Amino acid sequence: MARMSEFEGQVAIVTGAAGGVGREVVRLLHDAGASVVAEDLSPAVAELESADGRIVAVEGDVAQADTARAAVSAALERFGRLDILVNNAARFLMKSILDTSDEEWDGLLATNVRGVFVHSREALPHLSQRDAASIVNLASISGLIGLPQQAAYCATKGAIVQLTRQLAVEFAPQGVRVNAVAPGAIETPFLLDALEGAPNKDEVLAGIAASHPLGRNSHPAEIAEIVVFLASPKAGFVTGAIVPADGGFTAQ
């Protein structure tokens, strides 16, 4: 019962809401009493709208400031406030720097980093008006360590790690907590699509799982639970933290 009312009356924006982790975050926040603006580039985000009217879909490119403004406007116009921002939207690229084009580099930075930037910039004036508010960013183990064939992706996730820390320090006096989750491999279309076309896809997937000391990849719901915890009052004294959720990968 406590969980059901944990976010009662609060309003959240979740980017990348149509994907595996995003959908789970939306579901958990809604089940715990929050109203949610679910944002995604995919039209499938409309499927998340709820009969009770507490989930509203916004379709748009996360990298565009207009999309961030539309999401914040939807929160304020439909629900009257904004308490939580979850910057989840991202793209992946598995390529050596030698094979990465200018367009691929710029595109990945736009989605993964500028998306966090424009949404945080748009949301923070409103988050700062609350007694307690929270931003949770989705980083990655790729932002904590170097990994082969991930030059652009590692760079974007490293940027998110540092932006998380910087915003946490700057906005702590206004009561806004800013944290990030750094997952290892998650079994979602995000990962599976990256392996599409590989001649030994199943073997590669098994190898990725085996590289985690727990011997498996994570599931979207596991990561979503950590995101929601960081957004909750239970994490009220946690800010500027980068929480690895990687099955022990970075402990090796």
PDB file of N, CA, C and O in Angstrom, residues 84-150:
ATOM      1  N   ILE A  84       9.460  15.263 -11.424  1.00  0.00           N
ATOM      2  CA  ILE A  84      10.462  14.248 -11.762  1.00  0.00           C
ATOM      3  C   ILE A  84      10.730  14.297 -13.267  1.00  0.00           C
ATOM      4  O   ILE A  84       9.791  14.388 -14.069  1.00  0.00           O
ATOM      5  N   LEU A  85      12.002  14.206 -13.621  1.00  0.00           N
ATOM      6  CA  LEU A  85      12.395  14.038 -15.023  1.00  0.00           C
ATOM      7  C   LEU A  85      13.283  12.803 -15.109  1.00  0.00           C
ATOM      8  O   LEU A  85      14.294  12.713 -14.398  1.00  0.00           O
ATOM      9  N   VAL A  86      12.909  11.869 -15.963  1.00  0.00           N
ATOM     10  CA  VAL A  86      13.730  10.688 -16.223  1.00  0.00           C
ATOM     11  C   VAL A  86      14.234  10.784 -17.659  1.00  0.00           C
ATOM     12  O   VAL A  86      13.470  10.655 -18.614  1.00  0.00           O
ATOM     13  N   ASN A  87      15.534  11.043 -17.797  1.00  0.00           N
ATOM     14  CA  ASN A  87      16.170  11.125 -19.116  1.00  0.00           C
ATOM     15  C   ASN A  87      16.656   9.735 -19.522  1.00  0.00           C
ATOM     16  O   ASN A  87      17.770   9.331 -19.200  1.00  0.00           O
ATOM     17  N   ASN A  88      15.800   9.025 -20.228  1.00  0.00           N
ATOM     18  CA  ASN A  88      16.064   7.627 -20.559  1.00  0.00           C
ATOM     19  C   ASN A  88      16.384   7.400 -22.025  1.00  0.00           C
ATOM     20  O   ASN A  88      17.076   6.445 -22.372  1.00  0.00           O
ATOM     21  N   ALA A  89      15.911   8.264 -22.913  1.00  0.00           N
ATOM     22  CA  ALA A  89      16.054   8.034 -24.358  1.00  0.00           C
ATOM     23  C   ALA A  89      17.521   7.964 -24.773  1.00  0.00           C
ATOM     24  O   ALA A  89      18.351   8.748 -24.308  1.00  0.00           O
ATOM     25  N   ALA A  90      17.840   7.022 -25.648  1.00  0.00           N
ATOM     26  CA  ALA A  90      19.222   6.865 -26.113  1.00  0.00           C
ATOM     27  C   ALA A  90      19.257   6.004 -27.367  1.00  0.00           C
ATOM     28  O   ALA A  90      18.314   5.269 -27.668  1.00  0.00           O
ATOM     29  N   ARG A  91      20.371   6.123 -28.084  1.00  0.00           N
ATOM     30  CA  ARG A  91      20.681   5.223 -29.189  1.00  0.00           C
ATOM     31  C   ARG A  91      22.048   4.612 -28.947  1.00  0.00           C
ATOM     32  O   ARG A  91      22.869   5.156 -28.209  1.00  0.00           O
ATOM     33  N   PHE A  92      22.299   3.474 -29.593  1.00  0.00           N
ATOM     34  CA  PHE A  92      23.544   2.736 -29.409  1.00  0.00           C
ATOM     35  C   PHE A  92      24.279   2.649 -30.741  1.00  0.00           C
ATOM     36  O   PHE A  92      23.656   2.633 -31.804  1.00  0.00           O
ATOM     37  N   LEU A  93      25.594   2.617 -30.683  1.00  0.00           N
ATOM     38  CA  LEU A  93      26.398   2.419 -31.884  1.00  0.00           C
ATOM     39  C   LEU A  93      27.605   1.571 -31.515  1.00  0.00           C
ATOM     40  O   LEU A  93      28.368   1.925 -30.618  1.00  0.00           O
ATOM     41  N   MET A  94      27.738   0.440 -32.174  1.00  0.00           N
ATOM     42  CA  MET A  94      28.880  -0.432 -31.932  1.00  0.00           C
ATOM     43  C   MET A  94      29.810  -0.342 -33.130  1.00  0.00           C
ATOM     44  O   MET A  94      29.660  -1.061 -34.118  1.00  0.00           O
ATOM     45  N   LYS A  95      30.757   0.599 -33.056  1.00  0.00           N
ATOM     46  CA  LYS A  95      31.717   0.806 -34.137  1.00  0.00           C
ATOM     47  C   LYS A  95      33.014   1.349 -33.564  1.00  0.00           C
ATOM     48  O   LYS A  95      33.014   2.147 -32.617  1.00  0.00           O
ATOM     49  N   SER A  96      34.110   0.941 -34.178  1.00  0.00           N
ATOM     50  CA  SER A  96      35.397   1.553 -33.874  1.00  0.00           C
ATOM     51  C   SER A  96      35.376   3.019 -34.287  1.00  0.00           C
ATOM     52  O   SER A  96      34.638   3.407 -35.213  1.00  0.00           O
ATOM     53  N   ILE A  97      36.192   3.831 -33.634  1.00  0.00           N
ATOM     54  CA  ILE A  97      36.290   5.230 -34.032  1.00  0.00           C
ATOM     55  C   ILE A  97      36.755   5.359 -35.487  1.00  0.00           C
ATOM     56  O   ILE A  97      36.376   6.286 -36.201  1.00  0.00           O
ATOM     57  N   LEU A  98      37.516   4.390 -35.954  1.00  0.00           N
ATOM     58  CA  LEU A  98      38.010   4.431 -37.335  1.00  0.00           C
ATOM     59  C   LEU A  98      36.889   4.253 -38.345  1.00  0.00           C
ATOM     60  O   LEU A  98      37.014   4.679 -39.497  1.00  0.00           O
ATOM     61  N   ASP A  99      35.796   3.625 -37.933  1.00  0.00           N
ATOM     62  CA  ASP A  99      34.674   3.366 -38.833  1.00  0.00           C
ATOM     63  C   ASP A  99      33.478   4.281 -38.569  1.00  0.00           C
ATOM     64  O   ASP A  99      32.442   4.155 -39.225  1.00  0.00           O
ATOM     65  N   THR A 100      33.606   5.183 -37.601  1.00  0.00           N
ATOM     66  CA  THR A 100      32.492   6.053 -37.232  1.00  0.00           C
ATOM     67  C   THR A 100      32.510   7.323 -38.074  1.00  0.00           C
ATOM     68  O   THR A 100      33.508   8.048 -38.103  1.00  0.00           O
ATOM     69  N   SER A 101      31.404   7.585 -38.747  1.00  0.00           N
ATOM     70  CA  SER A 101      31.318   8.775 -39.594  1.00  0.00           C
ATOM     71  C   SER A 101      30.995  10.008 -38.752  1.00  0.00           C
ATOM     72  O   SER A 101      30.537   9.907 -37.605  1.00  0.00           O
ATOM     73  N   ASP A 102      31.215  11.181 -39.342  1.00  0.00           N
ATOM     74  CA  ASP A 102      30.850  12.428 -38.672  1.00  0.00           C
ATOM     75  C   ASP A 102      29.360  12.439 -38.342  1.00  0.00           C
ATOM     76  O   ASP A 102      28.950  12.877 -37.257  1.00  0.00           O
ATOM     77  N   GLU A 103      28.551  11.959 -39.284  1.00  0.00           N
ATOM     78  CA  GLU A 103      27.106  11.965 -39.093  1.00  0.00           C
ATOM     79  C   GLU A 103      26.693  11.038 -37.949  1.00  0.00           C
ATOM     80  O   GLU A 103      25.802  11.369 -37.149  1.00  0.00           O
ATOM     81  N   GLU A 104      27.338   9.869 -37.847  1.00  0.00           N
ATOM     82  CA  GLU A 104      27.025   8.942 -36.755  1.00  0.00           C
ATOM     83  C   GLU A 104      27.426   9.529 -35.411  1.00  0.00           C
ATOM     84  O   GLU A 104      26.684   9.424 -34.428  1.00  0.00           O
ATOM     85  N   TRP A 105      28.606  10.152 -35.362  1.00  0.00           N
ATOM     86  CA  TRP A 105      29.074  10.776 -34.128  1.00  0.00           C
ATOM     87  C   TRP A 105      28.111  11.886 -33.679  1.00  0.00           C
ATOM     88  O   TRP A 105      27.652  11.917 -32.535  1.00  0.00           O
ATOM     89  N   ASP A 106      27.790  12.791 -34.600  1.00  0.00           N
ATOM     90  CA  ASP A 106      26.911  13.912 -34.269  1.00  0.00           C
ATOM     91  C   ASP A 106      25.516  13.434 -33.889  1.00  0.00           C
ATOM     92  O   ASP A 106      24.894  13.976 -32.962  1.00  0.00           O
ATOM     93  N   GLY A 107      25.017  12.412 -34.607  1.00  0.00           N
ATOM     94  CA  GLY A 107      23.679  11.908 -34.325  1.00  0.00           C
ATOM     95  C   GLY A 107      23.572  11.277 -32.958  1.00  0.00           C
ATOM     96  O   GLY A 107      22.578  11.470 -32.233  1.00  0.00           O
ATOM     97  N   LEU A 108      24.601  10.530 -32.559  1.00  0.00           N
ATOM     98  CA  LEU A 108      24.570   9.877 -31.250  1.00  0.00           C
ATOM     99  C   LEU A 108      24.664  10.913 -30.128  1.00  0.00           C
ATOM    100  O   LEU A 108      23.963  10.808 -29.118  1.00  0.00           O
ATOM    101  N   LEU A 109      25.530  11.903 -30.299  1.00  0.00           N
ATOM    102  CA  LEU A 109      25.619  12.953 -29.290  1.00  0.00           C
ATOM    103  C   LEU A 109      24.320  13.747 -29.182  1.00  0.00           C
ATOM    104  O   LEU A 109      23.918  14.148 -28.081  1.00  0.00           O
ATOM    105  N   ALA A 110      23.655  13.956 -30.315  1.00  0.00           N
ATOM    106  CA  ALA A 110      22.397  14.702 -30.285  1.00  0.00           C
ATOM    107  C   ALA A 110      21.343  13.968 -29.472  1.00  0.00           C
ATOM    108  O   ALA A 110      20.709  14.544 -28.578  1.00  0.00           O
ATOM    109  N   THR A 111      21.149  12.687 -29.759  1.00  0.00           N
ATOM    110  CA  THR A 111      20.131  11.924 -29.039  1.00  0.00           C
ATOM    111  C   THR A 111      20.512  11.714 -27.577  1.00  0.00           C
ATOM    112  O   THR A 111      19.727  11.991 -26.661  1.00  0.00           O
ATOM    113  N   ASN A 112      21.722  11.239 -27.344  1.00  0.00           N
ATOM    114  CA  ASN A 112      22.094  10.793 -26.007  1.00  0.00           C
ATOM    115  C   ASN A 112      22.451  11.921 -25.061  1.00  0.00           C
ATOM    116  O   ASN A 112      22.199  11.812 -23.855  1.00  0.00           O
ATOM    117  N   VAL A 113      23.074  12.982 -25.583  1.00  0.00           N
ATOM    118  CA  VAL A 113      23.549  14.051 -24.700  1.00  0.00           C
ATOM    119  C   VAL A 113      22.697  15.313 -24.828  1.00  0.00           C
ATOM    120  O   VAL A 113      22.230  15.852 -23.828  1.00  0.00           O
ATOM    121  N   ARG A 114      22.482  15.784 -26.067  1.00  0.00           N
ATOM    122  CA  ARG A 114      21.662  16.987 -26.201  1.00  0.00           C
ATOM    123  C   ARG A 114      20.252  16.738 -25.687  1.00  0.00           C
ATOM    124  O   ARG A 114      19.610  17.653 -25.139  1.00  0.00           O
ATOM    125  N   GLY A 115      19.756  15.509 -25.823  1.00  0.00           N
ATOM    126  CA  GLY A 115      18.437  15.190 -25.282  1.00  0.00           C
ATOM    127  C   GLY A 115      18.362  15.430 -23.779  1.00  0.00           C
ATOM    128  O   GLY A 115      17.388  16.001 -23.273  1.00  0.00           O
ATOM    129  N   VAL A 116      19.393  15.008 -23.056  1.00  0.00           N
ATOM    130  CA  VAL A 116      19.442  15.245 -21.612  1.00  0.00           C
ATOM    131  C   VAL A 116      19.558  16.733 -21.328  1.00  0.00           C
ATOM    132  O   VAL A 116      18.907  17.275 -20.424  1.00  0.00           O
ATOM    133  N   PHE A 117      20.391  17.413 -22.110  1.00  0.00           N
ATOM    134  CA  PHE A 117      20.615  18.850 -21.938  1.00  0.00           C
ATOM    135  C   PHE A 117      19.324  19.643 -22.120  1.00  0.00           C
ATOM    136  O   PHE A 117      18.930  20.436 -21.249  1.00  0.00           O
ATOM    137  N   VAL A 118      18.628  19.472 -23.251  1.00  0.00           N
ATOM    138  CA  VAL A 118      17.455  20.318 -23.517  1.00  0.00           C
ATOM    139  C   VAL A 118      16.312  20.007 -22.564  1.00  0.00           C
ATOM    140  O   VAL A 118      15.572  20.910 -22.154  1.00  0.00           O
ATOM    141  N   HIS A 119      16.162  18.735 -22.171  1.00  0.00           N
ATOM    142  CA  HIS A 119      15.083  18.400 -21.243  1.00  0.00           C
ATOM    143  C   HIS A 119      15.380  18.900 -19.837  1.00  0.00           C
ATOM    144  O   HIS A 119      14.484  19.403 -19.148  1.00  0.00           O
ATOM    145  N   SER A 120      16.630  18.788 -19.414  1.00  0.00           N
ATOM    146  CA  SER A 120      16.991  19.305 -18.094  1.00  0.00           C
ATOM    147  C   SER A 120      16.849  20.825 -18.071  1.00  0.00           C
ATOM    148  O   SER A 120      16.315  21.399 -17.107  1.00  0.00           O
ATOM    149  N   ARG A 121      17.307  21.488 -19.106  1.00  0.00           N
ATOM    150  CA  ARG A 121      17.214  22.954 -19.174  1.00  0.00           C
ATOM    151  C   ARG A 121      15.765  23.417 -19.118  1.00  0.00           C
ATOM    152  O   ARG A 121      15.444  24.409 -18.442  1.00  0.00           O
ATOM    153  N   GLU A 122      14.889  22.696 -19.804  1.00  0.00           N
ATOM    154  CA  GLU A 122      13.480  23.089 -19.823  1.00  0.00           C
ATOM    155  C   GLU A 122      12.775  22.770 -18.507  1.00  0.00           C
ATOM    156  O   GLU A 122      11.900  23.528 -18.050  1.00  0.00           O
ATOM    157  N   ALA A 123      13.165  21.667 -17.879  1.00  0.00           N
ATOM    158  CA  ALA A 123      12.461  21.205 -16.679  1.00  0.00           C
ATOM    159  C   ALA A 123      12.934  21.879 -15.402  1.00  0.00           C
ATOM    160  O   ALA A 123      12.141  22.081 -14.465  1.00  0.00           O
ATOM    161  N   LEU A 124      14.210  22.231 -15.320  1.00  0.00           N
ATOM    162  CA  LEU A 124      14.779  22.686 -14.042  1.00  0.00           C
ATOM    163  C   LEU A 124      14.101  23.927 -13.448  1.00  0.00           C
ATOM    164  O   LEU A 124      13.925  23.978 -12.212  1.00  0.00           O
ATOM    165  N   PRO A 125      13.703  24.914 -14.223  1.00  0.00           N
ATOM    166  CA  PRO A 125      13.004  26.043 -13.591  1.00  0.00           C
ATOM    167  C   PRO A 125      11.740  25.624 -12.849  1.00  0.00           C
ATOM    168  O   PRO A 125      11.382  26.227 -11.833  1.00  0.00           O
ATOM    169  N   HIS A 126      11.069  24.590 -13.340  1.00  0.00           N
ATOM    170  CA  HIS A 126       9.843  24.113 -12.705  1.00  0.00           C
ATOM    171  C   HIS A 126      10.150  23.141 -11.567  1.00  0.00           C
ATOM    172  O   HIS A 126       9.491  23.171 -10.523  1.00  0.00           O
ATOM    173  N   LEU A 127      11.152  22.283 -11.748  1.00  0.00           N
ATOM    174  CA  LEU A 127      11.562  21.386 -10.677  1.00  0.00           C
ATOM    175  C   LEU A 127      12.036  22.178  -9.464  1.00  0.00           C
ATOM    176  O   LEU A 127      11.794  21.790  -8.312  1.00  0.00           O
ATOM    177  N   SER A 128      12.704  23.296  -9.713  1.00  0.00           N
ATOM    178  CA  SER A 128      13.242  24.116  -8.623  1.00  0.00           C
ATOM    179  C   SER A 128      12.148  24.767  -7.788  1.00  0.00           C
ATOM    180  O   SER A 128      12.415  25.229  -6.673  1.00  0.00           O
ATOM    181  N   GLN A 129      10.927  24.789  -8.297  1.00  0.00           N
ATOM    182  CA  GLN A 129       9.813  25.372  -7.548  1.00  0.00           C
ATOM    183  C   GLN A 129       9.210  24.400  -6.544  1.00  0.00           C
ATOM    184  O   GLN A 129       8.438  24.815  -5.671  1.00  0.00           O
ATOM    185  N   ARG A 130       9.566  23.112  -6.651  1.00  0.00           N
ATOM    186  CA  ARG A 130       9.028  22.124  -5.732  1.00  0.00           C
ATOM    187  C   ARG A 130       9.878  22.083  -4.460  1.00  0.00           C
ATOM    188  O   ARG A 130      11.049  22.475  -4.463  1.00  0.00           O
ATOM    189  N   ASP A 131       9.300  21.604  -3.376  1.00  0.00           N
ATOM    190  CA  ASP A 131      10.083  21.436  -2.144  1.00  0.00           C
ATOM    191  C   ASP A 131      11.147  20.360  -2.329  1.00  0.00           C
ATOM    192  O   ASP A 131      12.232  20.447  -1.760  1.00  0.00           O
ATOM    193  N   ALA A 132      10.816  19.344  -3.113  1.00  0.00           N
ATOM    194  CA  ALA A 132      11.769  18.274  -3.424  1.00  0.00           C
ATOM    195  C   ALA A 132      11.466  17.788  -4.829  1.00  0.00           C
ATOM    196  O   ALA A 132      10.309  17.526  -5.164  1.00  0.00           O
ATOM    197  N   ALA A 133      12.492  17.677  -5.652  1.00  0.00           N
ATOM    198  CA  ALA A 133      12.319  17.236  -7.033  1.00  0.00           C
ATOM    199  C   ALA A 133      13.528  16.405  -7.426  1.00  0.00           C
ATOM    200  O   ALA A 133      14.550  16.396  -6.736  1.00  0.00           O
ATOM    201  N   SER A 134      13.406  15.713  -8.559  1.00  0.00           N
ATOM    202  CA  SER A 134      14.456  14.764  -8.917  1.00  0.00           C
ATOM    203  C   SER A 134      14.610  14.632 -10.418  1.00  0.00           C
ATOM    204  O   SER A 134      13.620  14.638 -11.160  1.00  0.00           O
ATOM    205  N   ILE A 135      15.862  14.510 -10.852  1.00  0.00           N
ATOM    206  CA  ILE A 135      16.194  14.087 -12.209  1.00  0.00           C
ATOM    207  C   ILE A 135      16.956  12.780 -12.096  1.00  0.00           C
ATOM    208  O   ILE A 135      17.871  12.653 -11.274  1.00  0.00           O
ATOM    209  N   VAL A 136      16.572  11.801 -12.898  1.00  0.00           N
ATOM    210  CA  VAL A 136      17.318  10.544 -12.982  1.00  0.00           C
ATOM    211  C   VAL A 136      17.718  10.341 -14.437  1.00  0.00           C
ATOM    212  O   VAL A 136      16.861  10.303 -15.328  1.00  0.00           O
ATOM    213  N   ASN A 137      19.009  10.237 -14.672  1.00  0.00           N
ATOM    214  CA  ASN A 137      19.546  10.026 -16.012  1.00  0.00           C
ATOM    215  C   ASN A 137      19.950   8.574 -16.201  1.00  0.00           C
ATOM    216  O   ASN A 137      20.371   7.913 -15.250  1.00  0.00           O
ATOM    217  N   LEU A 138      19.837   8.091 -17.415  1.00  0.00           N
ATOM    218  CA  LEU A 138      20.311   6.747 -17.742  1.00  0.00           C
ATOM    219  C   LEU A 138      21.685   6.869 -18.373  1.00  0.00           C
ATOM    220  O   LEU A 138      21.823   7.314 -19.513  1.00  0.00           O
ATOM    221  N   ALA A 139      22.697   6.514 -17.603  1.00  0.00           N
ATOM    222  CA  ALA A 139      24.060   6.458 -18.106  1.00  0.00           C
ATOM    223  C   ALA A 139      24.323   5.015 -18.545  1.00  0.00           C
ATOM    224  O   ALA A 139      23.441   4.362 -19.105  1.00  0.00           O
ATOM    225  N   SER A 140      25.500   4.499 -18.289  1.00  0.00           N
ATOM    226  CA  SER A 140      25.858   3.147 -18.709  1.00  0.00           C
ATOM    227  C   SER A 140      27.233   2.810 -18.138  1.00  0.00           C
ATOM    228  O   SER A 140      28.020   3.714 -17.818  1.00  0.00           O
ATOM    229  N   ILE A 141      27.522   1.509 -18.058  1.00  0.00           N
ATOM    230  CA  ILE A 141      28.900   1.140 -17.740  1.00  0.00           C
ATOM    231  C   ILE A 141      29.852   1.694 -18.806  1.00  0.00           C
ATOM    232  O   ILE A 141      31.028   1.936 -18.533  1.00  0.00           O
ATOM    233  N   SER A 142      29.331   1.947 -20.003  1.00  0.00           N
ATOM    234  CA  SER A 142      30.147   2.511 -21.086  1.00  0.00           C
ATOM    235  C   SER A 142      30.562   3.942 -20.790  1.00  0.00           C
ATOM    236  O   SER A 142      31.445   4.473 -21.467  1.00  0.00           O
ATOM    237  N   GLY A 143      29.940   4.577 -19.807  1.00  0.00           N
ATOM    238  CA  GLY A 143      30.347   5.907 -19.379  1.00  0.00           C
ATOM    239  C   GLY A 143      31.313   5.876 -18.221  1.00  0.00           C
ATOM    240  O   GLY A 143      31.802   6.924 -17.792  1.00  0.00           O
ATOM    241  N   LEU A 144      31.599   4.669 -17.703  1.00  0.00           N
ATOM    242  CA  LEU A 144      32.490   4.517 -16.554  1.00  0.00           C
ATOM    243  C   LEU A 144      33.823   3.880 -16.920  1.00  0.00           C
ATOM    244  O   LEU A 144      34.834   4.137 -16.263  1.00  0.00           O
ATOM    245  N   ILE A 145      33.811   3.028 -17.941  1.00  0.00           N
ATOM    246  CA  ILE A 145      35.020   2.324 -18.370  1.00  0.00           C
ATOM    247  C   ILE A 145      35.108   2.370 -19.892  1.00  0.00           C
ATOM    248  O   ILE A 145      34.127   2.669 -20.567  1.00  0.00           O
ATOM    249  N   GLY A 146      36.273   2.046 -20.414  1.00  0.00           N
ATOM    250  CA  GLY A 146      36.432   1.969 -21.862  1.00  0.00           C
ATOM    251  C   GLY A 146      36.055   0.597 -22.375  1.00  0.00           C
ATOM    252  O   GLY A 146      36.425  -0.420 -21.785  1.00  0.00           O
ATOM    253  N   LEU A 147      35.295   0.566 -23.464  1.00  0.00           N
ATOM    254  CA  LEU A 147      34.876  -0.698 -24.060  1.00  0.00           C
ATOM    255  C   LEU A 147      35.160  -0.661 -25.559  1.00  0.00           C
ATOM    256  O   LEU A 147      34.927   0.363 -26.209  1.00  0.00           O
ATOM    257  N   PRO A 148      35.652  -1.753 -26.132  1.00  0.00           N
ATOM    258  CA  PRO A 148      35.960  -1.772 -27.564  1.00  0.00           C
ATOM    259  C   PRO A 148      34.725  -1.534 -28.425  1.00  0.00           C
ATOM    260  O   PRO A 148      33.607  -1.880 -28.033  1.00  0.00           O
ATOM    261  N   GLN A 149      34.933  -0.927 -29.571  1.00  0.00           N
ATOM    262  CA  GLN A 149      33.880  -0.722 -30.570  1.00  0.00           C
ATOM    263  C   GLN A 149      32.751   0.178 -30.066  1.00  0.00           C
ATOM    264  O   GLN A 149      31.622   0.097 -30.553  1.00  0.00           O
ATOM    265  N   GLN A 150      33.044   1.049 -29.114  1.00  0.00           N
ATOM    266  CA  GLN A 150      31.999   1.917 -28.569  1.00  0.00           C
ATOM    267  C   GLN A 150      32.486   3.358 -28.404  1.00  0.00           C
ATOM    268  O   GLN A 150      32.105   4.050 -27.449  1.00  0.00           O
TER     269      GLN A 150
END
